[in-house]
């Protein structure tokens, strides 16, 4: 299948999240969406976290205290990272002080929605990556930002498992190869260093089945939250490969946000 490569313009802001099991190819779809719609970018909470820690911002230092003790970074801290990023990009048209918004978010009420308003300019379009993963997080995020498209990516479990079971890793760099997708040039050998690739113990099929089941459970509530807000918000796209999925999500974004 050939993918059309011509880029398209958006006429209003797209604020997208991709929901899909590990191994379904969310990263691939994000990259393809950004190529197709150059006004889209990715805001990845993992990256924001790493940058803030590296630059020793107050938020980064605060987050680090949780990371050092092996705990999860609490939702309000993640929301704060997103808020900071959006306001430094000037993508929130009006906003109260960060402290007031975070305080409102922390109380779990909706008053922040009256002080933070996302821009509707198509140049403020993005795919939010890494958050929200649960319905509770989605609820908290909704006070800050109206997500307007949720793309649920679905591949058969057996297809995902065979993909995951074929993962080979270069341990010292973390480079991942997928047999049948992005094969190493020489089987079992890292392209750049020539060192041996390994398969992780925790990449066993049984472990992945458990992870996928867990994912199904949390994502069910997340999707339900968005469906309850607007029955047209969630679009389910199925395919056995990234090439089957891409044209469908391109068409959906085009239909909703295209010129
Ligand atoms: C997708 O994968 C499933 C499960 O392996 C298989 O039954 C089905 O025929 C595949 N569909 C296509 C279009 O290849």
mmCIF file of C-alpha atoms and ligand atoms in Angstrom:
data_model
loop_
_atom_site.group_PDB
_atom_site.id
_atom_site.type_symbol
_atom_site.label_atom_id
_atom_site.label_comp_id
_atom_site.label_asym_id
_atom_site.label_seq_id
_atom_site.Cartn_x
_atom_site.Cartn_y
_atom_site.Cartn_z
ATOM 1 C CA UNK A 1 0.000 0.000 0.000
ATOM 2 C CA UNK A 2 1.367 3.419 -0.845
ATOM 3 C CA UNK A 3 0.740 6.272 1.516
ATOM 4 C CA UNK A 4 -0.107 9.617 -0.001
ATOM 5 C CA UNK A 5 2.669 11.945 1.012
ATOM 6 C CA UNK A 6 1.186 15.342 0.177
ATOM 7 C CA UNK A 7 0.812 17.389 3.328
ATOM 8 C CA UNK A 8 -2.504 18.905 4.328
ATOM 9 C CA UNK A 9 -3.511 22.027 6.195
ATOM 10 C CA UNK A 10 -5.791 22.220 9.187
ATOM 11 C CA UNK A 11 -8.433 24.888 9.616
ATOM 12 C CA UNK A 12 -8.911 24.596 13.354
ATOM 13 C CA UNK A 13 -6.973 23.297 16.317
ATOM 14 C CA UNK A 14 -6.757 19.523 16.598
ATOM 15 C CA UNK A 15 -6.050 18.247 20.107
ATOM 16 C CA UNK A 16 -5.644 14.545 19.725
ATOM 17 C CA UNK A 17 -4.869 11.581 21.894
ATOM 18 C CA UNK A 18 -4.041 8.119 20.589
ATOM 19 C CA UNK A 19 -5.244 5.201 22.667
ATOM 20 C CA UNK A 20 -3.741 1.845 21.812
ATOM 21 C CA UNK A 21 -2.079 -1.144 23.391
ATOM 22 C CA UNK A 22 1.697 -1.347 23.619
ATOM 23 C CA UNK A 23 2.936 -2.674 20.291
ATOM 24 C CA UNK A 24 0.037 -1.302 18.260
ATOM 25 C CA UNK A 25 2.257 1.345 16.678
ATOM 26 C CA UNK A 26 1.227 4.643 18.281
ATOM 27 C CA UNK A 27 4.669 6.131 17.745
ATOM 28 C CA UNK A 28 4.589 5.285 14.052
ATOM 29 C CA UNK A 29 1.142 6.827 13.650
ATOM 30 C CA UNK A 30 2.184 10.007 15.497
ATOM 31 C CA UNK A 31 5.124 10.459 13.181
ATOM 32 C CA UNK A 32 3.015 9.861 10.095
ATOM 33 C CA UNK A 33 0.312 12.249 11.303
ATOM 34 C CA UNK A 34 2.914 14.982 11.809
ATOM 35 C CA UNK A 35 4.240 14.472 8.290
ATOM 36 C CA UNK A 36 0.777 14.524 6.792
ATOM 37 C CA UNK A 37 -0.386 17.508 8.859
ATOM 38 C CA UNK A 38 2.705 19.636 9.506
ATOM 39 C CA UNK A 39 0.782 21.884 11.901
ATOM 40 C CA UNK A 40 0.548 18.944 14.305
ATOM 41 C CA UNK A 41 3.263 18.331 16.847
ATOM 42 C CA UNK A 42 3.633 15.886 19.683
ATOM 43 C CA UNK A 43 3.607 16.931 23.298
ATOM 44 C CA UNK A 44 4.988 13.985 25.206
ATOM 45 C CA UNK A 45 4.720 14.136 28.978
ATOM 46 C CA UNK A 46 7.720 11.802 29.295
ATOM 47 C CA UNK A 47 9.851 14.299 27.365
ATOM 48 C CA UNK A 48 8.548 17.247 29.382
ATOM 49 C CA UNK A 49 9.433 15.395 32.556
ATOM 50 C CA UNK A 50 12.951 14.577 31.367
ATOM 51 C CA UNK A 51 13.603 18.141 30.172
ATOM 52 C CA UNK A 52 12.391 19.680 33.410
ATOM 53 C CA UNK A 53 14.505 17.304 35.461
ATOM 54 C CA UNK A 54 17.536 17.990 33.290
ATOM 55 C CA UNK A 55 17.089 21.761 33.464
ATOM 56 C CA UNK A 56 16.460 21.586 37.201
ATOM 57 C CA UNK A 57 13.268 23.632 37.022
ATOM 58 C CA UNK A 58 11.253 23.786 40.256
ATOM 59 C CA UNK A 59 8.738 21.368 38.719
ATOM 60 C CA UNK A 60 11.497 19.033 37.596
ATOM 61 C CA UNK A 61 13.030 19.012 41.057
ATOM 62 C CA UNK A 62 9.645 18.368 42.603
ATOM 63 C CA UNK A 63 8.981 15.483 40.207
ATOM 64 C CA UNK A 64 12.397 14.042 40.910
ATOM 65 C CA UNK A 65 11.586 13.505 44.566
ATOM 66 C CA UNK A 66 8.929 10.988 43.486
ATOM 67 C CA UNK A 67 11.101 9.401 40.839
ATOM 68 C CA UNK A 68 13.954 8.886 43.301
ATOM 69 C CA UNK A 69 11.726 7.110 45.748
ATOM 70 C CA UNK A 70 10.551 4.873 42.927
ATOM 71 C CA UNK A 71 7.015 6.232 42.934
ATOM 72 C CA UNK A 72 4.856 7.525 40.131
ATOM 73 C CA UNK A 73 4.857 11.238 39.508
ATOM 74 C CA UNK A 74 1.426 12.418 40.748
ATOM 75 C CA UNK A 75 -1.159 13.623 38.245
ATOM 76 C CA UNK A 76 -1.160 17.285 39.399
ATOM 77 C CA UNK A 77 2.571 17.465 38.661
ATOM 78 C CA UNK A 78 2.036 16.081 35.166
ATOM 79 C CA UNK A 79 -0.847 18.502 34.597
ATOM 80 C CA UNK A 80 1.388 21.298 35.743
ATOM 81 C CA UNK A 81 4.032 20.240 33.213
ATOM 82 C CA UNK A 82 1.439 20.292 30.428
ATOM 83 C CA UNK A 83 0.102 23.649 31.592
ATOM 84 C CA UNK A 84 3.588 25.149 31.669
ATOM 85 C CA UNK A 85 4.381 23.851 28.214
ATOM 86 C CA UNK A 86 1.163 25.180 26.698
ATOM 87 C CA UNK A 87 1.463 28.570 28.331
ATOM 88 C CA UNK A 88 5.083 28.967 27.329
ATOM 89 C CA UNK A 89 4.018 28.226 23.753
ATOM 90 C CA UNK A 90 1.257 30.805 24.252
ATOM 91 C CA UNK A 91 -1.344 28.230 23.304
ATOM 92 C CA UNK A 92 -3.668 29.081 26.140
ATOM 93 C CA UNK A 93 -5.515 32.243 25.253
ATOM 94 C CA UNK A 94 -6.331 33.357 28.718
ATOM 95 C CA UNK A 95 -5.091 31.921 31.912
ATOM 96 C CA UNK A 96 -4.958 32.608 35.545
ATOM 97 C CA UNK A 97 -1.739 32.203 37.478
ATOM 98 C CA UNK A 98 -0.364 28.695 37.262
ATOM 99 C CA UNK A 99 -0.773 28.386 41.028
ATOM 100 C CA UNK A 100 -4.487 29.154 40.874
ATOM 101 C CA UNK A 101 -5.128 26.752 38.029
ATOM 102 C CA UNK A 102 -3.206 23.960 39.687
ATOM 103 C CA UNK A 103 -5.011 24.633 42.941
ATOM 104 C CA UNK A 104 -8.340 24.341 41.139
ATOM 105 C CA UNK A 105 -7.222 21.157 39.382
ATOM 106 C CA UNK A 106 -6.051 19.775 42.712
ATOM 107 C CA UNK A 107 -9.494 20.371 44.197
ATOM 108 C CA UNK A 108 -10.882 18.361 41.310
ATOM 109 C CA UNK A 109 -13.377 20.996 40.311
ATOM 110 C CA UNK A 110 -13.967 22.605 36.987
ATOM 111 C CA UNK A 111 -13.246 26.199 37.859
ATOM 112 C CA UNK A 112 -9.984 26.041 35.938
ATOM 113 C CA UNK A 113 -11.957 25.774 32.710
ATOM 114 C CA UNK A 114 -12.977 29.389 33.108
ATOM 115 C CA UNK A 115 -9.411 30.590 33.552
ATOM 116 C CA UNK A 116 -7.610 28.470 30.959
ATOM 117 C CA UNK A 117 -8.862 28.483 27.404
ATOM 118 C CA UNK A 118 -7.094 26.638 24.656
ATOM 119 C CA UNK A 119 -6.455 28.549 21.471
ATOM 120 C CA UNK A 120 -8.423 27.506 18.412
ATOM 121 C CA UNK A 121 -5.693 28.412 15.968
ATOM 122 C CA UNK A 122 -4.753 25.400 13.802
ATOM 123 C CA UNK A 123 -1.110 26.167 14.551
ATOM 124 C CA UNK A 124 -1.693 25.043 18.121
ATOM 125 C CA UNK A 125 -2.593 21.507 17.084
ATOM 126 C CA UNK A 126 -0.976 18.622 18.873
ATOM 127 C CA UNK A 127 -1.023 14.965 19.795
ATOM 128 C CA UNK A 128 -0.730 14.529 23.535
ATOM 129 C CA UNK A 129 1.429 11.519 24.289
ATOM 130 C CA UNK A 130 1.701 9.698 27.619
ATOM 131 C CA UNK A 131 -1.288 11.286 29.330
ATOM 132 C CA UNK A 132 -4.123 10.681 30.124
ATOM 133 C CA UNK A 133 -4.057 6.937 30.659
ATOM 134 C CA UNK A 134 -6.996 6.666 33.042
ATOM 135 C CA UNK A 135 -10.476 8.153 33.237
ATOM 136 C CA UNK A 136 -9.470 10.068 36.370
ATOM 137 C CA UNK A 137 -6.561 11.668 34.537
ATOM 138 C CA UNK A 138 -8.804 12.480 31.574
ATOM 139 C CA UNK A 139 -11.255 14.189 33.881
ATOM 140 C CA UNK A 140 -8.500 16.304 35.443
ATOM 141 C CA UNK A 141 -7.091 17.178 32.023
ATOM 142 C CA UNK A 142 -10.516 18.248 30.790
ATOM 143 C CA UNK A 143 -10.460 21.198 33.188
ATOM 144 C CA UNK A 144 -7.351 22.422 31.472
ATOM 145 C CA UNK A 145 -7.818 21.474 27.882
ATOM 146 C CA UNK A 146 -10.574 20.194 25.602
ATOM 147 C CA UNK A 147 -9.262 17.160 23.771
ATOM 148 C CA UNK A 148 -11.303 17.011 20.556
ATOM 149 C CA UNK A 149 -10.362 13.692 18.972
ATOM 150 C CA UNK A 150 -9.559 10.346 20.544
ATOM 151 C CA UNK A 151 -8.189 7.815 18.083
ATOM 152 C CA UNK A 152 -8.410 4.271 19.352
ATOM 153 C CA UNK A 153 -5.975 2.040 17.482
ATOM 154 C CA UNK A 154 -6.846 -1.638 17.476
ATOM 155 C CA UNK A 155 -4.965 -4.656 16.173
ATOM 156 C CA UNK A 156 -5.775 -8.296 16.971
ATOM 157 C CA UNK A 157 -4.044 -9.512 20.138
ATOM 158 C CA UNK A 158 -2.312 -12.274 18.195
ATOM 159 C CA UNK A 159 -0.856 -9.747 15.776
ATOM 160 C CA UNK A 160 0.444 -7.571 18.601
ATOM 161 C CA UNK A 161 1.877 -10.556 20.457
ATOM 162 C CA UNK A 162 3.783 -11.788 17.461
ATOM 163 C CA UNK A 163 5.165 -8.284 16.992
ATOM 164 C CA UNK A 164 6.210 -8.001 20.633
ATOM 165 C CA UNK A 165 7.654 -11.497 20.725
ATOM 166 C CA UNK A 166 9.897 -10.457 17.872
ATOM 167 C CA UNK A 167 11.486 -7.563 19.686
ATOM 168 C CA UNK A 168 15.243 -7.526 19.940
ATOM 169 C CA UNK A 169 17.046 -4.973 22.005
ATOM 170 C CA UNK A 170 20.519 -3.522 21.993
ATOM 171 C CA UNK A 171 21.024 -3.340 25.736
ATOM 172 C CA UNK A 172 23.558 -0.551 26.108
ATOM 173 C CA UNK A 173 21.707 1.920 23.832
ATOM 174 C CA UNK A 174 18.106 0.744 24.254
ATOM 175 C CA UNK A 175 17.634 0.497 20.471
ATOM 176 C CA UNK A 176 14.703 -1.751 19.626
ATOM 177 C CA UNK A 177 14.326 -3.825 16.481
ATOM 178 C CA UNK A 178 11.155 -5.623 15.419
ATOM 179 C CA UNK A 179 11.525 -8.641 13.211
ATOM 180 C CA UNK A 180 9.422 -8.104 10.102
ATOM 181 C CA UNK A 181 9.167 -4.330 10.739
ATOM 182 C CA UNK A 182 12.490 -2.731 11.311
ATOM 183 C CA UNK A 183 14.871 -5.618 11.117
ATOM 184 C CA UNK A 184 18.517 -5.152 11.977
ATOM 185 C CA UNK A 185 20.722 -5.307 8.867
ATOM 186 C CA UNK A 186 22.236 -8.530 10.197
ATOM 187 C CA UNK A 187 19.977 -10.776 12.301
ATOM 188 C CA UNK A 188 20.849 -10.564 15.996
ATOM 189 C CA UNK A 189 23.358 -7.709 15.544
ATOM 190 C CA UNK A 190 22.993 -3.997 16.344
ATOM 191 C CA UNK A 191 23.315 -1.859 13.185
ATOM 192 C CA UNK A 192 25.443 0.860 14.750
ATOM 193 C CA UNK A 193 27.768 -0.934 17.133
ATOM 194 C CA UNK A 194 27.871 -4.468 15.694
ATOM 195 C CA UNK A 195 27.134 -5.774 19.189
ATOM 196 C CA UNK A 196 24.754 -8.639 19.971
ATOM 197 C CA UNK A 197 21.035 -8.039 20.411
ATOM 198 C CA UNK A 198 19.079 -9.699 23.195
ATOM 199 C CA UNK A 199 15.462 -10.480 23.975
ATOM 200 C CA UNK A 200 14.230 -9.313 27.338
ATOM 201 C CA UNK A 201 13.002 -11.763 29.906
ATOM 202 C CA UNK A 202 9.933 -9.609 30.479
ATOM 203 C CA UNK A 203 9.095 -9.705 26.775
ATOM 204 C CA UNK A 204 7.683 -13.209 27.227
ATOM 205 C CA UNK A 205 4.273 -13.888 25.776
ATOM 206 C CA UNK A 206 2.653 -14.531 29.169
ATOM 207 C CA UNK A 207 3.886 -11.182 30.522
ATOM 208 C CA UNK A 208 2.619 -9.362 27.477
ATOM 209 C CA UNK A 209 -0.777 -11.045 27.647
ATOM 210 C CA UNK A 210 -1.117 -9.744 31.198
ATOM 211 C CA UNK A 211 -0.032 -6.244 30.211
ATOM 212 C CA UNK A 212 -2.440 -6.184 27.292
ATOM 213 C CA UNK A 213 -5.329 -7.323 29.498
ATOM 214 C CA UNK A 214 -4.469 -4.620 32.027
ATOM 215 C CA UNK A 215 -4.318 -2.066 29.238
ATOM 216 C CA UNK A 216 -7.773 -3.113 27.984
ATOM 217 C CA UNK A 217 -9.211 -2.620 31.413
ATOM 218 C CA UNK A 218 -7.879 0.895 32.040
ATOM 219 C CA UNK A 219 -8.451 2.078 28.499
ATOM 220 C CA UNK A 220 -12.091 0.931 28.593
ATOM 221 C CA UNK A 221 -12.856 3.499 31.313
ATOM 222 C CA UNK A 222 -10.789 6.154 29.580
ATOM 223 C CA UNK A 223 -12.677 5.706 26.308
ATOM 224 C CA UNK A 224 -15.968 5.600 28.161
ATOM 225 C CA UNK A 225 -15.167 8.945 29.759
ATOM 226 C CA UNK A 226 -14.652 10.555 26.351
ATOM 227 C CA UNK A 227 -17.676 8.867 24.791
ATOM 228 C CA UNK A 228 -19.844 10.145 27.608
ATOM 229 C CA UNK A 229 -18.704 13.705 26.893
ATOM 230 C CA UNK A 230 -19.351 13.463 23.183
ATOM 231 C CA UNK A 231 -20.344 10.309 21.367
ATOM 232 C CA UNK A 232 -18.456 11.401 18.260
ATOM 233 C CA UNK A 233 -15.183 12.053 20.023
ATOM 234 C CA UNK A 234 -13.824 8.508 19.960
ATOM 235 C CA UNK A 235 -12.991 6.945 16.623
ATOM 236 C CA UNK A 236 -11.914 3.313 16.520
ATOM 237 C CA UNK A 237 -9.533 2.331 13.762
ATOM 238 C CA UNK A 238 -8.609 -1.275 13.165
ATOM 239 C CA UNK A 239 -5.847 -2.860 11.190
ATOM 240 C CA UNK A 240 -3.191 -5.539 11.291
ATOM 241 C CA UNK A 241 -0.404 -3.180 10.344
ATOM 242 C CA UNK A 242 0.507 0.488 10.533
ATOM 243 C CA UNK A 243 -0.059 0.781 6.798
ATOM 244 C CA UNK A 244 -3.645 -0.352 7.191
ATOM 245 C CA UNK A 245 -4.282 2.063 10.046
ATOM 246 C CA UNK A 246 -2.658 5.266 8.718
ATOM 247 C CA UNK A 247 -5.001 6.015 5.788
ATOM 248 C CA UNK A 248 -7.999 5.672 8.083
ATOM 249 C CA UNK A 249 -6.717 8.106 10.685
ATOM 250 C CA UNK A 250 -5.550 10.530 7.990
ATOM 251 C CA UNK A 251 -9.085 10.545 6.596
ATOM 252 C CA UNK A 252 -10.601 11.116 10.022
ATOM 253 C CA UNK A 253 -8.324 14.060 10.870
ATOM 254 C CA UNK A 254 -8.886 15.502 7.412
ATOM 255 C CA UNK A 255 -12.653 15.224 7.730
ATOM 256 C CA UNK A 256 -12.770 16.908 11.124
ATOM 257 C CA UNK A 257 -10.026 19.503 10.966
ATOM 258 C CA UNK A 258 -8.983 19.789 7.325
ATOM 259 C CA UNK A 259 -9.478 22.765 5.037
HETATM 260 C C1 LIG B 1 -5.514 -9.748 10.489
HETATM 261 O O1 LIG B 1 -5.065 -10.672 11.462
HETATM 262 C C2 LIG B 1 -6.034 -11.608 11.861
HETATM 263 C C3 LIG B 1 -5.494 -12.392 13.053
HETATM 264 O O2 LIG B 1 -4.202 -12.846 12.827
HETATM 265 C C4 LIG B 1 -6.414 -12.475 10.654
HETATM 266 O O3 LIG B 1 -7.405 -13.403 11.022
HETATM 267 C C5 LIG B 1 -6.915 -11.562 9.546
HETATM 268 O O4 LIG B 1 -7.167 -12.305 8.377
HETATM 269 C C6 LIG B 1 -5.919 -10.450 9.225
HETATM 270 N N1 LIG B 1 -6.527 -9.521 8.290
HETATM 271 C C7 LIG B 1 -5.915 -9.086 7.205
HETATM 272 C C8 LIG B 1 -6.666 -8.107 6.378
HETATM 273 O O5 LIG B 1 -4.802 -9.459 6.873
#
